PDB file of C-alpha atoms and ligand atoms in Angstrom:
ATOM      1  CA  MET A   1     -56.986 155.984  14.867  1.00 44.00           C
ATOM      2  CA  MET A   2     -54.093 158.532  15.358  1.00 45.00           C
ATOM      3  CA  LEU A   3     -54.249 158.279  19.281  1.00 48.00           C
ATOM      4  CA  PHE A   4     -53.365 154.461  19.128  1.00 48.00           C
ATOM      5  CA  ARG A   5     -50.273 154.133  17.228  1.00 50.00           C
ATOM      6  CA  MET A   6     -47.623 155.417  19.674  1.00 55.00           C
ATOM      7  CA  LEU A   7     -47.948 153.849  23.679  1.00 64.00           C
ATOM      8  CA  ASN A   8     -46.236 155.643  26.051  1.00 64.00           C
ATOM      9  CA  LYS A   9     -45.150 151.762  27.750  1.00 82.00           C
ATOM     10  CA  GLY A  10     -46.909 149.480  25.475  1.00 95.00           C
ATOM     11  CA  LEU A  11     -48.698 146.730  26.278  1.00 97.00           C
ATOM     12  CA  LEU A  12     -48.637 142.673  27.043  1.00 98.00           C
ATOM     13  CA  ILE A  13     -51.879 140.581  26.169  1.00 98.00           C
ATOM     14  CA  VAL A  14     -50.705 136.596  26.465  1.00 98.00           C
ATOM     15  CA  PHE A  15     -52.471 134.145  25.525  1.00 98.00           C
ATOM     16  CA  GLU A  16     -52.824 130.686  27.666  1.00 98.00           C
ATOM     17  CA  GLY A  17     -54.457 128.190  27.296  1.00 98.00           C
ATOM     18  CA  ILE A  18     -53.773 123.855  27.278  1.00 98.00           C
ATOM     19  CA  ASP A  19     -52.726 121.783  24.367  1.00 95.00           C
ATOM     20  CA  GLY A  20     -55.170 122.579  21.288  1.00 95.00           C
ATOM     21  CA  SER A  21     -57.302 125.165  22.967  1.00 97.00           C
ATOM     22  CA  GLY A  22     -56.576 126.815  20.404  1.00 97.00           C
ATOM     23  CA  LYS A  23     -54.436 130.244  21.461  1.00 97.00           C
ATOM     24  CA  THR A  24     -51.779 130.429  18.908  1.00 97.00           C
ATOM     25  CA  THR A  25     -54.570 130.751  15.462  1.00 97.00           C
ATOM     26  CA  GLN A  26     -56.162 133.156  17.746  1.00 98.00           C
ATOM     27  CA  ALA A  27     -53.285 134.961  19.173  1.00 98.00           C
ATOM     28  CA  LYS A  28     -51.978 135.458  15.492  1.00 98.00           C
ATOM     29  CA  THR A  29     -55.297 136.819  13.792  1.00 98.00           C
ATOM     30  CA  LEU A  30     -54.869 138.864  16.710  1.00 98.00           C
ATOM     31  CA  LEU A  31     -51.534 140.547  15.675  1.00 98.00           C
ATOM     32  CA  ARG A  32     -53.672 140.880  12.223  1.00 98.00           C
ATOM     33  CA  ARG A  33     -56.408 142.362  13.613  1.00 98.00           C
ATOM     34  CA  LEU A  34     -54.182 145.087  14.982  1.00 98.00           C
ATOM     35  CA  ARG A  35     -51.869 145.253  12.107  1.00 98.00           C
ATOM     36  CA  ALA A  36     -54.532 146.094  10.088  1.00 97.00           C
ATOM     37  CA  ARG A  37     -55.608 148.834  12.243  1.00 96.00           C
ATOM     38  CA  GLY A  38     -51.770 150.575  12.169  1.00 96.00           C
ATOM     39  CA  LEU A  39     -50.621 149.242  15.247  1.00 96.00           C
ATOM     40  CA  ALA A  40     -47.217 148.687  15.903  1.00 96.00           C
ATOM     41  CA  ALA A  41     -48.245 144.874  18.211  1.00 98.00           C
ATOM     42  CA  VAL A  42     -44.853 142.679  17.757  1.00 98.00           C
ATOM     43  CA  PHE A  43     -45.534 138.256  18.480  1.00 98.00           C
ATOM     44  CA  PHE A  44     -43.620 136.519  20.406  1.00 98.00           C
ATOM     45  CA  ARG A  45     -43.915 132.477  22.340  1.00 98.00           C
ATOM     46  CA  GLU A  46     -42.336 130.489  25.096  1.00 98.00           C
ATOM     47  CA  PRO A  47     -40.945 128.344  25.409  1.00 98.00           C
ATOM     48  CA  THR A  48     -38.077 130.943  22.733  1.00 98.00           C
ATOM     49  CA  GLY A  49     -36.452 129.971  19.866  1.00 97.00           C
ATOM     50  CA  GLY A  50     -33.648 130.523  21.797  1.00 98.00           C
ATOM     51  CA  ARG A  51     -30.605 128.683  23.929  1.00 97.00           C
ATOM     52  CA  TRP A  52     -33.040 127.678  26.220  1.00 97.00           C
ATOM     53  CA  GLY A  53     -35.698 127.284  24.536  1.00 96.00           C
ATOM     54  CA  ARG A  54     -34.296 125.484  21.961  1.00 95.00           C
ATOM     55  CA  GLU A  55     -33.380 122.966  25.366  1.00 94.00           C
ATOM     56  CA  ILE A  56     -37.325 122.905  26.619  1.00 94.00           C
ATOM     57  CA  ARG A  57     -37.916 121.195  23.428  1.00 90.00           C
ATOM     58  CA  ARG A  58     -34.997 118.948  23.179  1.00 89.00           C
ATOM     59  CA  LYS A  59     -35.466 117.587  26.713  1.00 86.00           C
ATOM     60  CA  ALA A  60     -38.394 119.631  28.991  1.00 69.00           C
ATOM     61  CA  LEU A  61     -41.218 117.592  25.856  1.00 68.00           C
ATOM     62  CA  ARG A  62     -39.950 114.403  26.013  1.00 71.00           C
ATOM     63  CA  ARG A  63     -41.494 112.677  28.348  1.00 69.00           C
ATOM     64  CA  GLY A  64     -40.020 111.949  32.365  1.00 72.00           C
ATOM     65  CA  SER A  65     -36.995 112.976  31.225  1.00 82.00           C
ATOM     66  CA  LEU A  66     -35.951 115.976  33.486  1.00 91.00           C
ATOM     67  CA  THR A  67     -37.591 116.351  36.328  1.00 93.00           C
ATOM     68  CA  PRO A  68     -40.244 119.146  37.304  1.00 95.00           C
ATOM     69  CA  GLY A  69     -37.743 121.193  39.098  1.00 96.00           C
ATOM     70  CA  GLU A  70     -34.887 120.993  36.130  1.00 95.00           C
ATOM     71  CA  GLU A  71     -38.502 121.576  33.639  1.00 95.00           C
ATOM     72  CA  LEU A  72     -39.395 124.939  35.834  1.00 97.00           C
ATOM     73  CA  GLU A  73     -35.424 125.571  35.653  1.00 97.00           C
ATOM     74  CA  LEU A  74     -35.685 126.276  32.102  1.00 97.00           C
ATOM     75  CA  PHE A  75     -38.579 127.322  31.239  1.00 98.00           C
ATOM     76  CA  VAL A  76     -37.325 130.104  33.880  1.00 98.00           C
ATOM     77  CA  LYS A  77     -34.221 130.658  32.390  1.00 98.00           C
ATOM     78  CA  ASP A  78     -35.991 130.740  28.624  1.00 98.00           C
ATOM     79  CA  ARG A  79     -38.763 133.738  29.763  1.00 98.00           C
ATOM     80  CA  ARG A  80     -35.464 135.600  31.287  1.00 98.00           C
ATOM     81  CA  GLU A  81     -34.170 135.726  28.120  1.00 98.00           C
ATOM     82  CA  ASP A  82     -37.096 136.283  25.961  1.00 98.00           C
ATOM     83  CA  VAL A  83     -37.873 139.249  28.740  1.00 98.00           C
ATOM     84  CA  ALA A  84     -34.612 140.566  27.735  1.00 97.00           C
ATOM     85  CA  LYS A  85     -34.344 140.343  24.681  1.00 98.00           C
ATOM     86  CA  ASN A  86     -38.190 140.188  22.741  1.00 98.00           C
ATOM     87  CA  LEU A  87     -40.432 142.219  25.662  1.00 98.00           C
ATOM     88  CA  GLY A  88     -38.555 144.469  27.829  1.00 97.00           C
ATOM     89  CA  PRO A  89     -37.189 145.930  24.572  1.00 97.00           C
ATOM     90  CA  ALA A  90     -40.719 146.118  22.460  1.00 97.00           C
ATOM     91  CA  LEU A  91     -42.537 147.362  25.779  1.00 97.00           C
ATOM     92  CA  ALA A  92     -40.266 150.001  26.443  1.00 95.00           C
ATOM     93  CA  ALA A  93     -40.448 150.793  22.663  1.00 96.00           C
ATOM     94  CA  GLY A  94     -44.304 151.219  22.896  1.00 95.00           C
ATOM     95  CA  LYS A  95     -45.379 148.327  20.956  1.00 97.00           C
ATOM     96  CA  VAL A  96     -48.228 145.722  21.687  1.00 98.00           C
ATOM     97  CA  VAL A  97     -47.224 143.309  22.626  1.00 98.00           C
ATOM     98  CA  VAL A  98     -49.079 139.179  21.262  1.00 98.00           C
ATOM     99  CA  LEU A  99     -47.870 136.281  23.774  1.00 98.00           C
ATOM    100  CA  ASP A 100     -48.450 132.599  22.970  1.00 98.00           C
ATOM    101  CA  ARG A 101     -47.555 131.251  26.390  1.00 98.00           C
ATOM    102  CA  TYR A 102     -46.000 133.236  30.061  1.00 98.00           C
ATOM    103  CA  TYR A 103     -45.873 132.848  32.923  1.00 98.00           C
ATOM    104  CA  PHE A 104     -49.768 131.571  33.419  1.00 99.00           C
ATOM    105  CA  SER A 105     -48.729 128.479  31.427  1.00 98.00           C
ATOM    106  CA  THR A 106     -45.456 127.452  34.237  1.00 98.00           C
ATOM    107  CA  ILE A 107     -47.528 127.468  37.316  1.00 98.00           C
ATOM    108  CA  ALA A 108     -50.492 125.945  35.341  1.00 98.00           C
ATOM    109  CA  TYR A 109     -47.880 123.720  33.439  1.00 98.00           C
ATOM    110  CA  GLN A 110     -45.171 122.510  36.338  1.00 97.00           C
ATOM    111  CA  GLY A 111     -47.785 123.415  39.227  1.00 98.00           C
ATOM    112  CA  ALA A 112     -50.248 120.550  37.863  1.00 98.00           C
ATOM    113  CA  LYS A 113     -46.274 118.374  38.041  1.00 97.00           C
ATOM    114  CA  GLY A 114     -46.531 119.272  41.294  1.00 97.00           C
ATOM    115  CA  ILE A 115     -43.787 122.106  41.940  1.00 98.00           C
ATOM    116  CA  ASP A 116     -46.163 125.462  44.376  1.00 98.00           C
ATOM    117  CA  PRO A 117     -47.977 127.638  42.107  1.00 98.00           C
ATOM    118  CA  GLY A 118     -47.438 130.245  44.901  1.00 98.00           C
ATOM    119  CA  ARG A 119     -43.621 129.883  44.703  1.00 98.00           C
ATOM    120  CA  ILE A 120     -44.663 129.575  40.868  1.00 98.00           C
ATOM    121  CA  ARG A 121     -45.923 132.634  40.326  1.00 98.00           C
ATOM    122  CA  ARG A 122     -43.036 134.692  42.621  1.00 98.00           C
ATOM    123  CA  MET A 123     -40.299 133.399  41.396  1.00 98.00           C
ATOM    124  CA  ASN A 124     -41.636 134.404  37.907  1.00 98.00           C
ATOM    125  CA  GLU A 125     -43.602 138.645  38.881  1.00 98.00           C
ATOM    126  CA  ALA A 126     -39.980 138.803  40.125  1.00 97.00           C
ATOM    127  CA  PHE A 127     -38.670 139.602  36.967  1.00 98.00           C
ATOM    128  CA  SER A 128     -41.218 139.123  34.660  1.00 98.00           C
ATOM    129  CA  PRO A 129     -43.862 142.396  33.025  1.00 97.00           C
ATOM    130  CA  LYS A 130     -47.099 142.264  33.921  1.00 96.00           C
ATOM    131  CA  PRO A 131     -49.664 141.578  31.563  1.00 98.00           C
ATOM    132  CA  ASP A 132     -52.172 144.215  31.053  1.00 97.00           C
ATOM    133  CA  LEU A 133     -54.885 141.702  29.420  1.00 98.00           C
ATOM    134  CA  VAL A 134     -53.987 137.849  30.215  1.00 98.00           C
ATOM    135  CA  LEU A 135     -56.920 136.019  28.360  1.00 98.00           C
ATOM    136  CA  ILE A 136     -57.406 131.985  28.650  1.00 98.00           C
ATOM    137  CA  LEU A 137     -58.986 129.939  25.647  1.00 98.00           C
ATOM    138  CA  ASP A 138     -60.343 126.706  27.347  1.00 98.00           C
ATOM    139  CA  ILE A 139     -60.685 122.911  25.929  1.00 98.00           C
ATOM    140  CA  GLU A 140     -61.432 120.137  27.566  1.00 98.00           C
ATOM    141  CA  ALA A 141     -58.405 118.365  27.645  1.00 97.00           C
ATOM    142  CA  GLY A 142     -59.526 115.312  25.487  1.00 95.00           C
ATOM    143  CA  LYS A 143     -61.231 117.531  22.653  1.00 96.00           C
ATOM    144  CA  GLY A 144     -57.167 119.363  23.132  1.00 96.00           C
ATOM    145  CA  LEU A 145     -55.694 116.631  22.269  1.00 94.00           C
ATOM    146  CA  SER A 146     -57.864 115.227  19.446  1.00 92.00           C
ATOM    147  CA  ARG A 147     -57.446 118.866  17.798  1.00 92.00           C
ATOM    148  CA  ILE A 148     -54.136 118.420  17.993  1.00 90.00           C
ATOM    149  CA  GLY A 149     -54.423 114.958  16.498  1.00 86.00           C
ATOM    150  CA  ASP A 150     -51.726 113.232  19.417  1.00 68.00           C
ATOM    151  CA  ARG A 151     -50.558 109.829  18.005  1.00 72.00           C
ATOM    152  CA  LYS A 152     -49.464 108.901  21.589  1.00 74.00           C
ATOM    153  CA  ARG A 153     -49.934 105.498  22.077  1.00 79.00           C
ATOM    154  CA  LYS A 154     -53.352 105.095  24.072  1.00 82.00           C
ATOM    155  CA  GLU A 155     -51.844 104.511  27.491  1.00 82.00           C
ATOM    156  CA  GLU A 156     -49.572 107.373  27.264  1.00 84.00           C
ATOM    157  CA  LEU A 157     -52.344 109.431  25.491  1.00 87.00           C
ATOM    158  CA  PHE A 158     -54.830 108.376  28.959  1.00 88.00           C
ATOM    159  CA  GLU A 159     -52.571 109.748  31.389  1.00 89.00           C
ATOM    160  CA  ARG A 160     -50.769 113.170  29.021  1.00 92.00           C
ATOM    161  CA  LYS A 161     -55.116 113.898  29.681  1.00 95.00           C
ATOM    162  CA  ASP A 162     -54.967 113.161  33.566  1.00 96.00           C
ATOM    163  CA  TYR A 163     -52.375 115.348  32.887  1.00 96.00           C
ATOM    164  CA  LEU A 164     -54.601 118.021  31.126  1.00 97.00           C
ATOM    165  CA  ALA A 165     -56.871 117.743  33.099  1.00 98.00           C
ATOM    166  CA  LYS A 166     -55.486 119.113  35.654  1.00 98.00           C
ATOM    167  CA  VAL A 167     -54.027 122.311  33.848  1.00 98.00           C
ATOM    168  CA  ARG A 168     -56.871 122.982  32.695  1.00 98.00           C
ATOM    169  CA  GLU A 169     -57.956 123.002  36.528  1.00 98.00           C
ATOM    170  CA  LEU A 170     -55.317 125.629  37.561  1.00 98.00           C
ATOM    171  CA  PHE A 171     -55.436 127.797  33.832  1.00 98.00           C
ATOM    172  CA  ASN A 172     -58.864 127.876  34.885  1.00 98.00           C
ATOM    173  CA  GLY A 173     -58.425 129.241  38.445  1.00 98.00           C
ATOM    174  CA  PHE A 174     -56.479 132.353  38.135  1.00 98.00           C
ATOM    175  CA  ARG A 175     -59.283 135.334  38.296  1.00 98.00           C
ATOM    176  CA  GLY A 176     -58.875 138.905  38.720  1.00 97.00           C
ATOM    177  CA  ARG A 177     -59.463 141.989  36.769  1.00 96.00           C
ATOM    178  CA  LYS A 178     -57.423 141.024  33.871  1.00 97.00           C
ATOM    179  CA  PHE A 179     -57.985 136.974  32.966  1.00 98.00           C
ATOM    180  CA  VAL A 180     -60.992 136.965  31.284  1.00 98.00           C
ATOM    181  CA  HIS A 181     -61.296 133.341  30.317  1.00 98.00           C
ATOM    182  CA  ILE A 182     -63.046 132.254  27.134  1.00 98.00           C
ATOM    183  CA  ASP A 183     -64.481 129.049  25.048  1.00 97.00           C
ATOM    184  CA  GLY A 184     -62.081 127.432  22.654  1.00 97.00           C
ATOM    185  CA  THR A 185     -65.494 125.290  21.649  1.00 96.00           C
ATOM    186  CA  GLY A 186     -66.135 128.373  19.934  1.00 94.00           C
ATOM    187  CA  ASP A 187     -67.265 129.872  17.069  1.00 97.00           C
ATOM    188  CA  ARG A 188     -63.148 131.512  15.372  1.00 97.00           C
ATOM    189  CA  LYS A 189     -64.409 135.260  14.435  1.00 98.00           C
ATOM    190  CA  THR A 190     -67.064 135.082  17.400  1.00 98.00           C
ATOM    191  CA  THR A 191     -64.226 134.485  19.358  1.00 98.00           C
ATOM    192  CA  SER A 192     -61.586 136.978  17.622  1.00 98.00           C
ATOM    193  CA  ASP A 193     -64.243 139.678  17.148  1.00 98.00           C
ATOM    194  CA  MET A 194     -64.884 139.303  21.614  1.00 98.00           C
ATOM    195  CA  ILE A 195     -60.261 139.401  21.710  1.00 98.00           C
ATOM    196  CA  LEU A 196     -60.104 142.710  19.750  1.00 98.00           C
ATOM    197  CA  GLU A 197     -62.361 143.991  21.137  1.00 97.00           C
ATOM    198  CA  LYS A 198     -61.016 143.096  24.919  1.00 97.00           C
ATOM    199  CA  VAL A 199     -58.040 144.752  23.829  1.00 98.00           C
ATOM    200  CA  LEU A 200     -59.320 148.225  22.497  1.00 96.00           C
ATOM    201  CA  GLN A 201     -61.094 148.235  25.368  1.00 96.00           C
ATOM    202  CA  VAL A 202     -56.893 147.877  27.162  1.00 96.00           C
ATOM    203  CA  LEU A 203     -55.821 149.775  24.442  1.00 92.00           C
ATOM    204  CA  GLY A 204     -58.355 152.586  25.005  1.00 89.00           C
ATOM    205  CA  GLY A 205     -58.519 152.835  28.375  1.00 69.00           C
TER     206      GLY A 205
HETATM  207  P1  LIG B   1     -46.218 125.104  22.871  1.00 92.30           P
HETATM  208  O1  LIG B   1     -47.088 123.341  22.000  1.00 92.30           O
HETATM  209  O2  LIG B   1     -47.165 126.126  23.501  1.00 92.30           O
HETATM  210  O3  LIG B   1     -45.750 125.154  21.394  1.00 92.30           O
HETATM  211  O4  LIG B   1     -45.536 125.037  24.272  1.00 92.30           O
HETATM  212  C1  LIG B   1     -45.099 123.341  24.196  1.00 92.30           C
HETATM  213  C2  LIG B   1     -45.294 122.616  25.263  1.00 92.30           C
HETATM  214  O5  LIG B   1     -44.803 123.495  27.004  1.00 92.30           O
HETATM  215  C3  LIG B   1     -46.442 122.660  26.289  1.00 92.30           C
HETATM  216  O6  LIG B   1     -46.675 121.593  26.023  1.00 92.30           O
HETATM  217  C4  LIG B   1     -46.840 123.446  27.254  1.00 92.30           C
HETATM  218  C5  LIG B   1     -44.931 123.634  27.813  1.00 92.30           C
HETATM  219  N1  LIG B   1     -44.923 125.070  28.723  1.00 92.30           N
HETATM  220  C6  LIG B   1     -44.483 123.948  29.956  1.00 92.30           C
HETATM  221  O7  LIG B   1     -44.671 122.975  30.580  1.00 92.30           O
HETATM  222  N2  LIG B   1     -44.172 125.323  30.680  1.00 92.30           N
HETATM  223  C7  LIG B   1     -44.145 126.930  30.179  1.00 92.30           C
HETATM  224  O8  LIG B   1     -43.529 127.773  31.905  1.00 92.30           O
HETATM  225  C8  LIG B   1     -44.490 127.017  29.283  1.00 92.30           C
HETATM  226  C9  LIG B   1     -43.873 128.581  28.717  1.00 92.30           C
HETATM  227  C10 LIG B   1     -44.703 126.066  27.957  1.00 92.30           C
END
């Protein structure tokens, strides 16, 4: 509908969930479906492919090479750059931004490493545009790991599973009007229909 085509300030739709929850697949499906309706929709992900994002992939995602505080600092630097270069301009141009991970990942992942979630939230909300909708895909840690076919050694896998269980709990703790919790093990098409409906509701309302 024409009415939907140009938005005054854009719309920020965020996908969250632990590794293997299916959020990237659902985010890309949503992007395609929004575009098919004639909407100006763009896709971004965090960590980004920028300078800090690449450093994160090099260091932070390698077990034990950074302290949780150093990790937090890198994710926030990467996000500042994402907001300045990608999210801010797209939203200002009235686009629908579909974002694969945002600061709720920092709250959950770095929070699960012992950093105060409230502090992480405050430091991110000081510079990050507030999302219009946060879709959290939920899956049990072990199931998520087997979905992504993680081939780590057994010992490491147990540790990762324990960690992701904590991350999942933090994700499940997000409550409020903007948060939608979705079963990540449901039928893909049914889930994508439900997500599209939610997004169209937000667009229309
Ligand atoms: P990805 O698998 O969605 O590309 O994300 C890469 C990893 O980075 C994933 O295990 C979650 C982690 N991560 C954090 O620990 N903190 C953050 O703020 C973000 C955005 C991701």
